[in-house]
Short mmCIF file of C-alpha atoms in Angstrom, two decimals:
data_model
loop_
_atom_site.label_atom_id
_atom_site.label_comp_id
_atom_site.label_asym_id
_atom_site.label_seq_id
_atom_site.Cartn_x
_atom_site.Cartn_y
_atom_site.Cartn_z
CA UNK A 1 124.01 99.08 126.31
CA UNK A 2 124.34 101.16 123.84
CA UNK A 3 125.15 100.31 121.46
CA UNK A 4 122.74 96.90 121.41
CA UNK A 5 119.53 98.41 121.26
CA UNK A 6 117.67 98.34 118.40
CA UNK A 7 115.40 100.70 116.62
CA UNK A 8 112.99 96.56 116.89
CA UNK A 9 113.95 96.91 120.31
CA UNK A 10 111.77 100.21 121.00
CA UNK A 11 109.38 99.00 118.57
CA UNK A 12 108.55 95.42 120.41
CA UNK A 13 108.52 97.72 123.94
CA UNK A 14 105.90 99.89 122.53
CA UNK A 15 103.75 97.77 120.07
CA UNK A 16 104.38 99.86 116.82
CA UNK A 17 106.48 99.53 113.60
CA UNK A 18 110.10 100.33 113.64
CA UNK A 19 109.17 103.30 110.87
CA UNK A 20 106.93 104.77 114.06
CA UNK A 21 110.40 104.51 116.30
CA UNK A 22 112.09 105.76 113.23
CA UNK A 23 110.21 108.89 112.28
CA UNK A 24 109.84 110.33 116.28
CA UNK A 25 113.97 109.59 116.98
CA UNK A 26 114.59 112.03 113.01
CA UNK A 27 112.06 114.42 114.33
CA UNK A 28 109.51 113.22 111.28
CA UNK A 29 106.12 113.50 110.52
CA UNK A 30 103.56 111.39 111.22
CA UNK A 31 103.90 110.78 114.68
CA UNK A 32 101.53 112.20 117.70
CA UNK A 33 103.27 114.71 120.34
CA UNK A 34 102.50 111.44 122.47
CA UNK A 35 103.56 108.32 121.70
CA UNK A 36 107.04 110.16 120.20
CA UNK A 37 107.41 111.63 124.29
CA UNK A 38 107.32 108.10 125.60
CA UNK A 39 109.76 106.29 122.41
CA UNK A 40 112.18 109.57 122.96
CA UNK A 41 111.33 108.94 126.32
CA UNK A 42 112.08 104.47 126.04
CA UNK A 43 115.49 105.24 123.63
CA UNK A 44 116.84 107.35 126.62
CA UNK A 45 116.15 104.97 129.30
CA UNK A 46 117.00 101.65 126.95
CA UNK A 47 120.36 104.01 126.43
CA UNK A 48 119.78 103.87 122.62
CA UNK A 49 121.60 106.83 120.86
CA UNK A 50 120.67 108.08 116.69
CA UNK A 51 123.89 107.19 114.37
CA UNK A 52 126.90 109.16 113.40
CA UNK A 53 126.63 109.49 109.24
CA UNK A 54 130.11 107.46 110.54
CA UNK A 55 127.93 104.98 111.83
CA UNK A 56 124.88 104.71 108.88
CA UNK A 57 128.21 104.31 106.22
CA UNK A 58 128.69 101.30 108.35
CA UNK A 59 126.16 100.04 108.99
CA UNK A 60 126.45 99.55 104.14
CA UNK A 61 129.30 98.02 104.94
CA UNK A 62 129.19 94.27 103.38
CA UNK A 63 125.87 95.10 101.23
CA UNK A 64 126.10 95.14 97.75
CA UNK A 65 123.60 96.86 95.61
CA UNK A 66 122.83 94.85 91.81
CA UNK A 67 122.50 97.71 88.81
CA UNK A 68 121.04 96.55 85.59
CA UNK A 69 121.86 98.71 82.48
CA UNK A 70 120.05 96.90 79.44
CA UNK A 71 122.53 96.27 76.40
CA UNK A 72 120.74 98.72 73.76
CA UNK A 73 122.44 101.22 76.11
CA UNK A 74 125.79 100.67 75.21
CA UNK A 75 125.31 101.38 71.06
CA UNK A 76 127.68 102.97 69.55
CA UNK A 77 127.60 106.39 70.07
CA UNK A 78 125.14 105.93 73.18
CA UNK A 79 128.03 106.63 76.76
CA UNK A 80 124.90 108.25 78.45
CA UNK A 81 124.81 105.72 81.09
CA UNK A 82 127.89 104.89 81.29
CA UNK A 83 128.34 108.95 82.61
CA UNK A 84 125.74 108.11 84.94
CA UNK A 85 127.10 104.45 86.20
CA UNK A 86 130.02 105.59 87.00
CA UNK A 87 127.88 108.77 89.19
CA UNK A 88 126.20 106.50 90.63
CA UNK A 89 129.34 104.02 91.82
CA UNK A 90 130.92 106.23 93.79
CA UNK A 91 128.05 107.39 95.66
CA UNK A 92 127.02 104.27 96.71
CA UNK A 93 130.58 103.97 97.77
CA UNK A 94 131.06 106.68 99.28
CA UNK A 95 127.55 105.50 101.00
CA UNK A 96 129.51 102.04 101.71
CA UNK A 97 127.80 100.05 99.72
CA UNK A 98 129.74 97.56 97.09
CA UNK A 99 128.11 97.73 93.68
CA UNK A 100 127.92 94.92 90.62
CA UNK A 101 126.80 96.50 87.50
CA UNK A 102 125.15 93.75 84.79
CA UNK A 103 124.51 94.77 81.20
CA UNK A 104 120.85 92.39 80.75
CA UNK A 105 120.62 91.07 76.90
CA UNK A 106 117.67 90.69 74.68
CA UNK A 107 116.96 87.54 74.82
CA UNK A 108 117.24 87.28 79.33
CA UNK A 109 114.94 90.55 78.33
CA UNK A 110 112.01 89.09 76.00
CA UNK A 111 112.36 85.43 77.50
CA UNK A 112 112.08 86.46 80.99
CA UNK A 113 115.20 85.42 82.36
CA UNK A 114 116.87 86.67 85.38
CA UNK A 115 119.55 88.22 85.41
CA UNK A 116 122.96 86.53 87.37
CA UNK A 117 123.84 88.34 89.56
CA UNK A 118 119.47 88.51 90.62
CA UNK A 119 119.99 84.93 90.41
CA UNK A 120 122.63 84.20 93.08
CA UNK A 121 120.89 86.29 95.34
CA UNK A 122 124.52 88.90 96.04
CA UNK A 123 122.11 91.50 95.96
CA UNK A 124 120.70 93.02 98.74
CA UNK A 125 118.63 95.54 96.50
CA UNK A 126 117.96 96.85 92.70
CA UNK A 127 118.62 99.81 90.64
CA UNK A 128 117.31 99.43 86.30
CA UNK A 129 119.13 101.76 85.33
CA UNK A 130 117.75 102.93 82.03
CA UNK A 131 114.45 102.18 80.31
CA UNK A 132 113.00 98.12 80.21
CA UNK A 133 110.24 96.74 78.98
CA UNK A 134 107.32 96.67 81.44
CA UNK A 135 106.32 93.05 81.07
CA UNK A 136 110.74 93.03 82.42
CA UNK A 137 110.14 95.73 84.78
CA UNK A 138 106.86 93.43 85.77
CA UNK A 139 109.13 89.74 85.81
CA UNK A 140 111.53 91.33 88.02
CA UNK A 141 109.25 92.50 90.43
CA UNK A 142 107.09 89.60 90.98
CA UNK A 143 110.66 87.34 91.71
CA UNK A 144 112.73 89.59 93.19
CA UNK A 145 112.05 89.85 97.22
CA UNK A 146 114.45 93.07 97.71
CA UNK A 147 114.40 96.23 97.47
CA UNK A 148 114.30 97.96 93.09
CA UNK A 149 114.29 100.96 92.58
CA UNK A 150 114.64 103.18 88.89
CA UNK A 151 116.15 105.33 87.70
CA UNK A 152 115.97 107.42 84.50
CA UNK A 153 112.73 106.01 83.67
CA UNK A 154 109.34 105.17 85.73
CA UNK A 155 107.14 102.37 84.35
CA UNK A 156 103.35 103.56 85.89
CA UNK A 157 103.39 101.52 88.84
CA UNK A 158 103.05 103.01 91.99
CA UNK A 159 105.26 100.41 94.09
CA UNK A 160 108.65 101.79 92.73
CA UNK A 161 110.61 104.12 93.28
CA UNK A 162 112.05 106.22 90.98
CA UNK A 163 113.94 108.56 90.29
CA UNK A 164 113.56 110.25 86.86
CA UNK A 165 115.08 113.62 84.56
CA UNK A 166 111.41 116.26 84.29
CA UNK A 167 110.98 115.02 80.35
CA UNK A 168 108.36 117.15 80.28
CA UNK A 169 109.13 120.83 80.59
CA UNK A 170 112.00 119.53 78.74
CA UNK A 171 110.70 119.61 75.99
CA UNK A 172 107.90 122.08 76.84
CA UNK A 173 111.14 124.56 77.30
CA UNK A 174 112.89 123.63 74.56
CA UNK A 175 110.00 124.22 72.12
CA UNK A 176 109.31 126.78 73.55
CA UNK A 177 112.82 128.27 72.58
CA UNK A 178 112.25 127.84 69.62
CA UNK A 179 109.16 129.46 69.04
CA UNK A 180 111.38 132.21 70.44
CA UNK A 181 113.09 132.89 68.17
CA UNK A 182 110.10 133.52 65.55
CA UNK A 183 109.90 128.88 63.89
CA UNK A 184 106.76 128.03 63.89
CA UNK A 185 107.32 124.96 61.99
CA UNK A 186 108.91 123.30 64.50
CA UNK A 187 109.32 119.05 64.19
CA UNK A 188 109.44 116.31 66.82
CA UNK A 189 112.47 113.37 66.31
CA UNK A 190 111.64 110.36 68.25
CA UNK A 191 110.25 107.47 68.65
CA UNK A 192 106.80 108.40 70.55
CA UNK A 193 105.40 105.62 72.63
CA UNK A 194 109.27 103.81 72.36
CA UNK A 195 110.39 104.93 75.64
CA UNK A 196 108.97 107.02 78.83
CA UNK A 197 111.20 109.87 78.61
CA UNK A 198 110.36 109.75 74.71
CA UNK A 199 106.72 110.03 75.97
CA UNK A 200 106.71 112.69 78.32
CA UNK A 201 109.05 115.27 76.02
CA UNK A 202 107.03 114.13 73.21
CA UNK A 203 104.37 116.35 75.49
CA UNK A 204 105.77 119.05 76.16
CA UNK A 205 106.88 119.67 72.80
CA UNK A 206 102.38 118.85 72.26
CA UNK A 207 101.88 121.76 75.42
CA UNK A 208 104.34 124.39 73.59
CA UNK A 209 102.40 123.85 69.86
CA UNK A 210 99.26 123.54 71.28
CA UNK A 211 99.59 126.61 73.99
CA UNK A 212 101.59 128.84 70.28
CA UNK A 213 97.73 127.66 68.12
CA UNK A 214 99.79 126.14 65.84
CA UNK A 215 98.43 122.29 65.47
CA UNK A 216 101.28 119.26 64.99
CA UNK A 217 101.86 118.36 61.22
CA UNK A 218 101.87 114.54 61.61
CA UNK A 219 104.84 114.40 58.89
CA UNK A 220 106.76 116.18 61.96
CA UNK A 221 106.75 113.12 64.04
CA UNK A 222 109.92 111.00 63.50
CA UNK A 223 111.10 107.34 64.66
CA UNK A 224 114.43 108.00 65.35
CA UNK A 225 115.02 104.44 66.72
CA UNK A 226 114.41 101.01 65.64
CA UNK A 227 111.25 99.62 66.46
CA UNK A 228 112.88 96.66 67.75
CA UNK A 229 116.34 97.20 69.62
CA UNK A 230 115.69 100.92 70.51
CA UNK A 231 118.56 101.60 68.69
CA UNK A 232 119.06 105.44 67.19
CA UNK A 233 119.47 104.40 64.10
CA UNK A 234 122.06 106.16 62.05
CA UNK A 235 121.94 109.36 59.24
CA UNK A 236 122.04 106.89 56.77
CA UNK A 237 119.37 105.16 58.46
CA UNK A 238 116.78 107.98 59.34
CA UNK A 239 113.84 108.95 57.34
CA UNK A 240 113.30 112.49 56.64
CA UNK A 241 110.14 114.02 54.86
CA UNK A 242 109.82 115.39 51.56
CA UNK A 243 109.00 118.81 53.39
CA UNK A 244 111.57 119.57 55.78
CA UNK A 245 110.59 121.72 58.74
CA UNK A 246 112.38 125.68 59.75
CA UNK A 247 113.88 123.34 63.56
CA UNK A 248 113.33 119.90 64.78
CA UNK A 249 112.89 119.15 68.83
CA UNK A 250 114.49 115.61 69.61
CA UNK A 251 114.84 113.68 71.83
CA UNK A 252 118.00 113.13 73.01
CA UNK A 253 120.60 115.06 72.28
CA UNK A 254 123.00 111.85 70.02
CA UNK A 255 120.06 111.62 68.03
CA UNK A 256 120.11 115.18 67.90
CA UNK A 257 123.15 114.59 65.91
CA UNK A 258 122.17 111.88 63.95
CA UNK A 259 119.23 114.18 62.25
CA UNK A 260 122.57 117.18 61.74
CA UNK A 261 125.07 113.97 60.53
CA UNK A 262 121.52 114.04 58.19
CA UNK A 263 121.48 116.95 56.68
CA UNK A 264 124.77 117.05 56.27
CA UNK A 265 124.82 114.65 53.75
CA UNK A 266 121.89 115.72 52.89
CA UNK A 267 123.70 120.13 51.72
CA UNK A 268 122.39 121.84 54.42
CA UNK A 269 124.59 123.46 57.47
CA UNK A 270 123.32 123.51 61.12
CA UNK A 271 122.18 126.25 61.94
CA UNK A 272 121.51 128.64 58.68
CA UNK A 273 119.55 126.29 56.95
CA UNK A 274 117.62 124.86 60.14
CA UNK A 275 117.58 124.40 63.78
CA UNK A 276 118.39 121.95 66.12
CA UNK A 277 117.76 121.56 70.19
CA UNK A 278 118.58 118.63 71.23
CA UNK A 279 118.30 116.71 75.18
CA UNK A 280 120.77 115.97 77.82
CA UNK A 281 123.86 117.85 76.92
CA UNK A 282 125.43 115.08 76.83
CA UNK A 283 126.89 113.56 73.65
CA UNK A 284 129.62 111.25 72.60
CA UNK A 285 133.06 113.20 71.63
CA UNK A 286 132.84 113.15 67.62
CA UNK A 287 129.18 112.19 67.05
CA UNK A 288 128.80 115.46 65.97
CA UNK A 289 130.49 119.10 65.10
CA UNK A 290 127.50 121.51 65.60
CA UNK A 291 127.52 122.13 69.25
CA UNK A 292 124.34 121.04 70.12
CA UNK A 293 121.77 123.69 71.95
CA UNK A 294 119.58 121.55 75.10
CA UNK A 295 118.50 120.87 77.78
CA UNK A 296 120.50 119.50 80.45
CA UNK A 297 120.32 116.71 83.41
CA UNK A 298 121.16 117.78 86.08
CA UNK A 299 122.70 113.77 86.50
CA UNK A 300 124.61 114.53 90.36
CA UNK A 301 121.81 115.49 91.37
CA UNK A 302 119.30 112.42 90.46
CA UNK A 303 122.82 110.10 91.08
CA UNK A 304 122.26 111.84 94.87
CA UNK A 305 118.84 111.74 94.58
CA UNK A 306 118.94 107.18 94.30
CA UNK A 307 121.38 107.22 97.39
CA UNK A 308 119.32 108.52 98.99
CA UNK A 309 116.33 106.52 98.76
CA UNK A 310 117.90 103.40 98.88
CA UNK A 311 119.37 104.11 102.43
CA UNK A 312 115.70 104.78 102.82
CA UNK A 313 114.39 101.86 101.08
CA UNK A 314 116.89 99.85 102.56
CA UNK A 315 116.18 100.34 106.63
CA UNK A 316 112.44 100.16 105.58
CA UNK A 317 112.08 103.79 106.13
CA UNK A 318 108.51 105.46 105.21
CA UNK A 319 108.22 107.72 102.22
CA UNK A 320 105.45 110.22 101.00
CA UNK A 321 107.06 110.76 97.06
CA UNK A 322 106.74 107.76 94.60
CA UNK A 323 108.68 109.57 91.79
CA UNK A 324 110.89 111.88 92.18
CA UNK A 325 111.31 113.97 89.56
CA UNK A 326 114.88 116.10 89.18
CA UNK A 327 114.74 119.54 87.27
CA UNK A 328 117.79 120.01 84.42
CA UNK A 329 117.54 123.97 82.44
CA UNK A 330 118.42 124.63 79.28
CA UNK A 331 122.05 125.40 77.32
CA UNK A 332 122.64 127.42 74.88
CA UNK A 333 125.29 126.57 72.65
CA UNK A 334 125.29 127.04 68.45
CA UNK A 335 122.55 125.13 66.55
CA UNK A 336 119.52 127.49 66.41
CA UNK A 337 119.28 130.36 64.18
CA UNK A 338 117.01 132.88 64.93
CA UNK A 339 114.45 133.65 62.26
CA UNK A 340 114.19 137.67 63.42
#
């Protein structure tokens, strides 16, 4: 009997939702004590028992998660999302899921074409890994009937759960770090508003500049990627102003590596002539010879949180937060020189 009893059976008998039954039996808040006692009593009467960790994994077996990554995230040296995908794939497998990966082409995003893996109805949920355009996200939400989750970006939709790193305070701490090292002429390298994470990191940089009473020089907010494709410039294409600061806050380590290569081509040395900080603590081997001081993204925690939220979405469980911010930490390396 116990093997056949489901949460829905208890919910139907008492005229409440499955979410309410789940909360009552798992000890979560949001259920009155009188109703909780009724639910527990009926569950005992029917012979229902909470599934073990192994049984929860078995519940997921046979369900496939579609993972979508934009092809712009797989440019020559950009393998950050490949590493995150590999971690996510391992975590999903441990939870009992299959996973299917598809790279979304530029024309699919531009022309609002559904990816093949969701168009064929082969998945029970979808994870968008890395930023897509707001138009494409809206299109996907209008077409898909399965749960959708964003990983490492947020398009400000209240409907969608997002797992993001703490870009705002990452940018803030990096800029404060440069001030602590005696720098006041500090540039930001990143195409502001191109992605939500770049915007947040710029706003963190801006907060630090304002708190130190230093106005931002517009010429020192430097574009780092192609406007149409979103691909980060090569050192040959990256444009720097004639008057240079003493330090640069870069929106990611790949951009920091490109900047350092550009400065070296121009005859400078880092950190002797300029100090540079990045974000992610991840860069393709051989991209840059200088070890970059950075703000490390806690990728394992982001991935675990993604699977945790997916489990709740798949079981129609209720939870309060829609945007989950995962903090990281500053990692000191050799790309910054103290001016005092």
